[in-house]
Tab-separated table of C-alpha atoms and ligand atoms in Angstrom:
chain	number	residue	atom	x	y	z
A	1	UNK	CA	0.000	0.000	0.000
A	2	UNK	CA	1.473	3.358	-0.982
A	3	UNK	CA	1.881	6.165	1.545
A	4	UNK	CA	-0.921	8.348	0.102
A	5	UNK	CA	-3.751	5.890	0.546
A	6	UNK	CA	-4.096	6.433	4.322
A	7	UNK	CA	-4.602	10.187	3.923
A	8	UNK	CA	-8.023	11.769	4.224
A	9	UNK	CA	-8.599	14.485	1.608
A	10	UNK	CA	-10.277	17.495	3.232
A	11	UNK	CA	-11.730	19.958	0.736
A	12	UNK	CA	-12.048	23.694	0.690
A	13	UNK	CA	-15.599	24.163	-0.619
A	14	UNK	CA	-16.897	26.626	-3.192
A	15	UNK	CA	-19.802	28.822	-2.042
A	16	UNK	CA	-22.243	30.513	-4.404
A	17	UNK	CA	-24.291	33.721	-4.191
A	18	UNK	CA	-27.970	33.304	-5.098
A	19	UNK	CA	-30.995	35.595	-4.942
A	20	UNK	CA	-32.661	33.074	-2.629
A	21	UNK	CA	-29.575	32.414	-0.423
A	22	UNK	CA	-28.968	33.286	3.239
A	23	UNK	CA	-26.366	33.400	6.033
A	24	UNK	CA	-26.406	29.920	7.543
A	25	UNK	CA	-23.652	28.491	5.348
A	26	UNK	CA	-21.269	31.062	6.788
A	27	UNK	CA	-22.628	31.101	10.329
A	28	UNK	CA	-23.151	27.371	10.827
A	29	UNK	CA	-21.202	25.530	8.149
A	30	UNK	CA	-17.850	27.314	8.083
A	31	UNK	CA	-18.237	28.813	4.617
A	32	UNK	CA	-15.565	31.534	4.360
A	33	UNK	CA	-17.395	33.689	1.814
A	34	UNK	CA	-18.840	37.122	2.684
A	35	UNK	CA	-22.427	38.119	1.851
A	36	UNK	CA	-25.941	37.438	3.089
A	37	UNK	CA	-26.990	35.674	-0.107
A	38	UNK	CA	-25.029	32.423	0.207
A	39	UNK	CA	-27.174	29.734	-1.377
A	40	UNK	CA	-24.956	26.731	-2.006
A	41	UNK	CA	-21.809	25.308	-0.474
A	42	UNK	CA	-20.283	22.850	-2.961
A	43	UNK	CA	-18.545	20.755	-0.311
A	44	UNK	CA	-17.254	18.027	-2.600
A	45	UNK	CA	-17.156	19.096	-6.219
A	46	UNK	CA	-14.896	18.823	-9.245
A	47	UNK	CA	-17.245	20.735	-11.547
A	48	UNK	CA	-15.716	23.459	-13.793
A	49	UNK	CA	-18.126	26.000	-12.227
A	50	UNK	CA	-16.912	25.138	-8.719
A	51	UNK	CA	-13.869	22.913	-8.370
A	52	UNK	CA	-12.949	22.291	-4.724
A	53	UNK	CA	-9.327	22.482	-3.522
A	54	UNK	CA	-7.638	19.860	-1.342
A	55	UNK	CA	-6.615	21.465	1.960
A	56	UNK	CA	-4.118	18.988	3.390
A	57	UNK	CA	-1.490	16.322	2.773
A	58	UNK	CA	0.160	15.089	-0.415
A	59	UNK	CA	-2.396	16.727	-2.708
A	60	UNK	CA	-2.732	20.060	-0.853
A	61	UNK	CA	-3.508	22.912	-3.255
A	62	UNK	CA	-4.694	20.678	-6.090
A	63	UNK	CA	-8.212	20.962	-7.443
A	64	UNK	CA	-10.328	17.837	-6.998
A	65	UNK	CA	-10.545	17.549	-10.808
A	66	UNK	CA	-6.716	17.471	-10.956
A	67	UNK	CA	-6.503	14.717	-8.358
A	68	UNK	CA	-9.113	12.764	-10.358
A	69	UNK	CA	-7.113	13.177	-13.583
A	70	UNK	CA	-3.612	12.605	-12.276
A	71	UNK	CA	-4.075	10.243	-9.334
A	72	UNK	CA	-6.792	7.749	-10.307
A	73	UNK	CA	-5.550	5.324	-7.640
A	74	UNK	CA	-7.145	7.606	-4.996
A	75	UNK	CA	-10.545	6.699	-6.496
A	76	UNK	CA	-9.918	3.008	-7.151
A	77	UNK	CA	-8.991	3.605	-10.820
A	78	UNK	CA	-12.607	4.168	-11.835
A	79	UNK	CA	-13.084	4.807	-15.522
A	80	UNK	CA	-14.664	8.058	-16.678
A	81	UNK	CA	-13.380	11.430	-17.832
A	82	UNK	CA	-14.896	13.359	-14.871
A	83	UNK	CA	-15.268	12.944	-11.132
A	84	UNK	CA	-18.791	11.463	-11.014
A	85	UNK	CA	-20.493	13.007	-7.965
A	86	UNK	CA	-21.082	16.216	-6.065
A	87	UNK	CA	-22.200	16.931	-2.480
A	88	UNK	CA	-23.503	20.358	-1.551
A	89	UNK	CA	-25.378	22.069	1.251
A	90	UNK	CA	-28.198	24.391	0.229
A	91	UNK	CA	-29.586	27.180	2.422
A	92	UNK	CA	-32.834	28.550	1.006
A	93	UNK	CA	-33.865	31.768	2.725
A	94	UNK	CA	-36.350	32.202	-0.116
A	95	UNK	CA	-38.033	29.859	-2.640
A	96	UNK	CA	-35.899	28.416	-5.454
A	97	UNK	CA	-37.261	28.364	-8.987
A	98	UNK	CA	-39.376	25.409	-10.087
A	99	UNK	CA	-37.121	23.244	-12.191
A	100	UNK	CA	-36.393	19.896	-13.781
A	101	UNK	CA	-33.213	18.105	-14.875
A	102	UNK	CA	-32.543	16.000	-17.975
A	103	UNK	CA	-31.188	12.458	-17.932
A	104	UNK	CA	-27.786	11.489	-19.385
A	105	UNK	CA	-29.117	10.745	-22.878
A	106	UNK	CA	-30.896	14.111	-23.241
A	107	UNK	CA	-28.003	16.103	-21.730
A	108	UNK	CA	-25.432	14.367	-23.938
A	109	UNK	CA	-27.400	15.366	-27.042
A	110	UNK	CA	-28.602	18.857	-26.035
A	111	UNK	CA	-25.975	20.087	-23.533
A	112	UNK	CA	-22.580	19.452	-25.112
A	113	UNK	CA	-22.024	16.012	-23.664
A	114	UNK	CA	-22.795	16.982	-20.071
A	115	UNK	CA	-24.013	14.419	-17.576
A	116	UNK	CA	-27.715	14.475	-16.772
A	117	UNK	CA	-28.670	15.126	-13.194
A	118	UNK	CA	-30.067	12.625	-10.743
A	119	UNK	CA	-30.047	14.010	-7.212
A	120	UNK	CA	-31.276	13.364	-3.694
A	121	UNK	CA	-31.810	15.486	-0.613
A	122	UNK	CA	-31.392	14.970	3.096
A	123	UNK	CA	-33.330	17.676	4.975
A	124	UNK	CA	-31.027	19.147	7.646
A	125	UNK	CA	-33.518	21.666	8.959
A	126	UNK	CA	-37.083	22.689	8.199
A	127	UNK	CA	-39.367	25.118	10.044
A	128	UNK	CA	-42.724	23.800	11.273
A	129	UNK	CA	-45.126	23.439	8.337
A	130	UNK	CA	-42.431	23.322	5.609
A	131	UNK	CA	-43.232	22.113	2.125
A	132	UNK	CA	-41.397	21.563	-1.111
A	133	UNK	CA	-42.442	21.143	-4.706
A	134	UNK	CA	-42.211	17.548	-5.859
A	135	UNK	CA	-43.957	16.424	-9.040
A	136	UNK	CA	-46.975	17.968	-10.763
A	137	UNK	CA	-50.646	17.315	-11.399
A	138	UNK	CA	-50.790	17.023	-15.210
A	139	UNK	CA	-52.132	13.678	-16.398
A	140	UNK	CA	-50.995	13.854	-20.020
A	141	UNK	CA	-48.328	15.606	-22.097
A	142	UNK	CA	-51.098	17.806	-23.601
A	143	UNK	CA	-52.320	18.851	-20.177
A	144	UNK	CA	-48.722	19.507	-19.094
A	145	UNK	CA	-48.140	21.747	-22.096
A	146	UNK	CA	-51.349	23.749	-21.614
A	147	UNK	CA	-50.849	24.179	-17.846
A	148	UNK	CA	-47.314	25.493	-18.399
A	149	UNK	CA	-48.087	27.688	-21.433
A	150	UNK	CA	-51.168	29.163	-19.755
A	151	UNK	CA	-49.329	29.682	-16.450
A	152	UNK	CA	-51.808	27.640	-14.390
A	153	UNK	CA	-49.174	27.194	-11.693
A	154	UNK	CA	-51.370	26.518	-8.652
A	155	UNK	CA	-53.092	23.729	-10.571
A	156	UNK	CA	-49.824	22.389	-11.977
A	157	UNK	CA	-47.525	22.303	-8.947
A	158	UNK	CA	-47.677	19.515	-6.381
A	159	UNK	CA	-46.488	20.595	-2.947
A	160	UNK	CA	-45.737	18.088	-0.216
A	161	UNK	CA	-45.004	18.508	3.515
A	162	UNK	CA	-41.421	17.856	4.670
A	163	UNK	CA	-39.590	17.856	7.984
A	164	UNK	CA	-36.084	17.531	9.337
A	165	UNK	CA	-34.630	14.089	8.646
A	166	UNK	CA	-36.587	13.393	5.442
A	167	UNK	CA	-34.804	11.838	2.473
A	168	UNK	CA	-36.027	12.552	-1.059
A	169	UNK	CA	-34.837	10.935	-4.293
A	170	UNK	CA	-35.251	13.118	-7.398
A	171	UNK	CA	-35.034	11.286	-10.701
A	172	UNK	CA	-34.433	13.235	-13.932
A	173	UNK	CA	-37.774	14.460	-15.289
A	174	UNK	CA	-39.153	15.244	-11.807
A	175	UNK	CA	-40.459	18.795	-11.355
A	176	UNK	CA	-39.061	20.062	-8.047
A	177	UNK	CA	-38.299	23.139	-5.999
A	178	UNK	CA	-36.801	23.874	-2.624
A	179	UNK	CA	-38.973	26.271	-0.617
A	180	UNK	CA	-37.808	29.056	1.641
A	181	UNK	CA	-36.651	27.999	5.123
A	182	UNK	CA	-35.220	24.630	4.115
A	183	UNK	CA	-31.615	23.642	4.730
A	184	UNK	CA	-30.515	20.441	3.037
A	185	UNK	CA	-27.639	18.323	1.820
A	186	UNK	CA	-27.789	17.340	-1.836
A	187	UNK	CA	-25.941	14.370	-3.301
A	188	UNK	CA	-25.969	14.402	-7.095
A	189	UNK	CA	-24.341	13.535	-10.364
A	190	UNK	CA	-21.579	15.970	-11.303
A	191	UNK	CA	-23.751	18.242	-13.437
A	192	UNK	CA	-25.405	21.643	-13.177
A	193	UNK	CA	-27.849	21.315	-16.068
A	194	UNK	CA	-31.130	22.744	-14.791
A	195	UNK	CA	-34.214	23.749	-16.766
A	196	UNK	CA	-36.223	26.464	-15.052
A	197	UNK	CA	-39.983	26.029	-15.562
A	198	UNK	CA	-41.274	28.886	-13.402
A	199	UNK	CA	-39.596	31.509	-11.207
A	200	UNK	CA	-42.605	33.039	-9.389
A	201	UNK	CA	-42.302	36.052	-11.754
A	202	UNK	CA	-39.338	37.330	-9.714
A	203	UNK	CA	-36.809	39.846	-10.975
A	204	UNK	CA	-33.021	39.681	-10.642
A	205	UNK	CA	-31.283	43.007	-11.295
A	206	UNK	CA	-34.535	44.286	-12.793
A	207	UNK	CA	-35.292	41.442	-15.196
A	208	UNK	CA	-36.735	37.948	-14.916
A	209	UNK	CA	-34.272	35.022	-14.972
A	210	UNK	CA	-34.350	32.939	-18.134
A	211	UNK	CA	-36.875	30.115	-18.325
A	212	UNK	CA	-36.359	26.922	-20.363
A	213	UNK	CA	-39.928	25.994	-21.215
A	214	UNK	CA	-39.449	23.841	-24.309
A	215	UNK	CA	-36.584	21.778	-22.867
A	216	UNK	CA	-38.584	21.385	-19.633
A	217	UNK	CA	-41.594	20.081	-21.556
A	218	UNK	CA	-39.276	17.652	-23.390
A	219	UNK	CA	-37.965	16.073	-20.202
A	220	UNK	CA	-40.771	16.262	-17.609
A	221	UNK	CA	-42.110	12.795	-16.737
A	222	UNK	CA	-45.899	12.468	-17.159
A	223	UNK	CA	-47.673	11.495	-15.021
A	224	UNK	CA	-45.404	12.289	-12.060
A	225	UNK	CA	-44.325	9.487	-9.755
A	226	UNK	CA	-46.346	9.383	-6.487
A	227	UNK	CA	-44.536	11.342	-3.752
A	228	UNK	CA	-44.873	8.484	-1.239
A	229	UNK	CA	-42.471	6.390	-3.335
A	230	UNK	CA	-39.694	8.966	-3.076
A	231	UNK	CA	-39.914	10.603	0.367
A	232	UNK	CA	-39.271	8.963	3.736
A	233	UNK	CA	-38.083	9.892	7.205
A	234	UNK	CA	-34.592	8.687	8.107
A	235	UNK	CA	-34.145	10.853	11.187
A	236	UNK	CA	-33.771	8.080	13.768
A	237	UNK	CA	-31.704	5.265	12.341
A	238	UNK	CA	-29.478	2.883	14.310
A	239	UNK	CA	-26.376	4.617	15.749
A	240	UNK	CA	-22.780	3.725	14.987
A	241	UNK	CA	-23.292	2.041	11.631
A	242	UNK	CA	-23.573	2.953	7.963
A	243	UNK	CA	-27.294	3.157	7.171
A	244	UNK	CA	-27.885	2.943	3.429
A	245	UNK	CA	-30.484	5.552	2.407
A	246	UNK	CA	-30.584	4.942	-1.319
A	247	UNK	CA	-28.785	3.175	-4.127
A	248	UNK	CA	-29.116	3.819	-7.856
A	249	UNK	CA	-26.864	3.518	-10.894
A	250	UNK	CA	-25.087	6.760	-10.022
A	251	UNK	CA	-24.692	6.756	-6.259
A	252	UNK	CA	-25.143	5.039	-2.931
A	253	UNK	CA	-25.966	7.366	-0.046
A	254	UNK	CA	-25.592	6.573	3.654
A	255	UNK	CA	-26.315	8.252	6.948
A	256	UNK	CA	-23.921	7.716	9.833
A	257	UNK	CA	-24.766	8.850	13.375
A	258	UNK	CA	-21.778	8.373	15.657
A	259	UNK	CA	-22.510	8.292	19.379
A	260	UNK	CA	-19.380	7.416	21.324
A	261	UNK	CA	-17.463	5.393	18.780
A	262	UNK	CA	-17.632	3.020	15.819
A	263	UNK	CA	-15.521	1.436	13.126
A	264	UNK	CA	-16.155	2.104	9.491
A	265	UNK	CA	-14.847	-0.082	6.660
A	266	UNK	CA	-13.881	1.939	3.586
A	267	UNK	CA	-14.325	-0.836	1.008
A	268	UNK	CA	-15.600	1.389	-1.837
A	269	UNK	CA	-13.666	2.973	-4.741
A	270	UNK	CA	-13.805	6.138	-2.598
A	271	UNK	CA	-16.122	7.489	0.090
A	272	UNK	CA	-17.359	11.079	0.377
A	273	UNK	CA	-18.191	12.321	3.884
A	274	UNK	CA	-19.963	15.526	4.893
A	275	UNK	CA	-20.223	16.285	8.603
A	276	UNK	CA	-23.655	17.838	9.148
A	277	UNK	CA	-23.809	17.888	12.960
A	278	UNK	CA	-21.445	17.631	15.928
A	279	UNK	CA	-17.751	16.880	16.126
A	280	UNK	CA	-15.355	14.019	16.656
A	281	UNK	CA	-12.137	12.342	15.605
A	282	UNK	CA	-11.435	10.148	12.542
A	283	UNK	CA	-8.473	7.999	13.481
A	284	UNK	CA	-6.215	10.839	14.718
A	285	UNK	CA	-7.836	13.671	12.786
A	286	UNK	CA	-10.379	16.036	14.427
A	287	UNK	CA	-13.520	16.765	12.370
A	288	UNK	CA	-16.521	19.018	12.888
A	289	UNK	CA	-19.802	20.184	11.381
A	290	UNK	CA	-19.334	21.827	7.982
A	291	UNK	CA	-16.293	19.781	6.924
A	292	UNK	CA	-16.250	17.697	3.764
A	293	UNK	CA	-13.726	15.026	2.909
A	294	UNK	CA	-12.942	12.044	0.724
A	295	UNK	CA	-11.715	8.772	2.184
A	296	UNK	CA	-9.488	7.274	-0.539
A	297	UNK	CA	-9.469	3.818	-2.055
A	298	UNK	CA	-7.745	1.197	0.066
A	299	UNK	CA	-8.075	3.149	3.309
A	300	UNK	CA	-9.553	0.164	5.124
A	301	UNK	CA	-10.862	0.400	8.675
A	302	UNK	CA	-11.398	3.792	10.264
A	303	UNK	CA	-12.026	4.483	13.949
A	304	UNK	CA	-14.646	7.208	14.485
A	305	UNK	CA	-15.160	8.804	17.881
A	306	UNK	CA	-17.333	11.601	19.189
A	307	UNK	CA	-20.889	12.710	18.584
A	308	UNK	CA	-21.532	13.564	14.970
A	309	UNK	CA	-23.855	12.984	12.044
A	310	UNK	CA	-22.597	12.506	8.516
A	311	UNK	CA	-24.023	11.954	5.076
A	312	UNK	CA	-21.745	9.636	3.109
A	313	UNK	CA	-21.812	8.628	-0.526
A	314	UNK	CA	-19.985	6.661	-3.162
A	315	UNK	CA	-20.540	5.645	-6.772
A	316	UNK	CA	-23.457	3.388	-7.711
A	317	UNK	CA	-23.449	0.130	-9.639
A	318	UNK	CA	-23.573	1.903	-12.998
A	319	UNK	CA	-20.099	3.415	-12.472
A	320	UNK	CA	-17.459	0.832	-13.202
A	321	UNK	CA	-13.807	0.450	-12.381
A	322	UNK	CA	-11.254	-0.608	-14.958
B	1	ZN	ZN1	-32.477	19.945	-8.734
């Protein structure tokens, strides 16, 4: 085993300013960016629009995309020209636009070979009575088209109640929107292709943000999948173990609640960890809320101590090694 494989890769995240953003990413999650409009903290990302930097060790100062390109052994020599995943924290002070993402096939053809976007959310915080937009009420493609073109938004949009600790899987083609007040961790394919269906007629710098009606109508799934199949509470899961929340072709997502201590076996090509509550120690390294790291291939057993909650993820079955 080479020297590098026992090193955790802590990342310096990229934070974004958004009209709907707030202050919690700076105040609670260690985001170093100024401003009261911080919407997203791209904790683990190798995307060209926000490429995280390794903070420590052998690869300190390198972008995650550079580590992926030049040191494939860190990721178990997975094939693929891009780092496959992204983990971000989203703080919505205000409502996000109502949007939909394409799948890989549509994005490859219409978005210069980009990945499509499959994503999932773990709700970190939600005020009493919170909702989000998930799916729609059109029964046919014709009804979808007329509801959207005629702006019958209250009829079109399906809103569902959510609370802290809910997990939501969002397949491509699903109409969705985060509502004001929600704080969540998103695990997703490494893509930022988003089609905006409706933006509540808001203005940014005096003009409405661009909508993508025709592409949205191309990709929206009709009828929408029932919400019950995609939303469930995972707040109280067994402590001191890796609880699998979801597995698809692109990712496997886990929740880990450490209370006292546990051992974790890093048997995956790589493992992404985001600390969302508390603090502790990973082997000899202190960690706390707001930190994001990658546990490299071949790391083996890790001793975790303290009181902390993490969302972990790795590649799904559709991503193959060489
Ligand atoms: Zn989305």
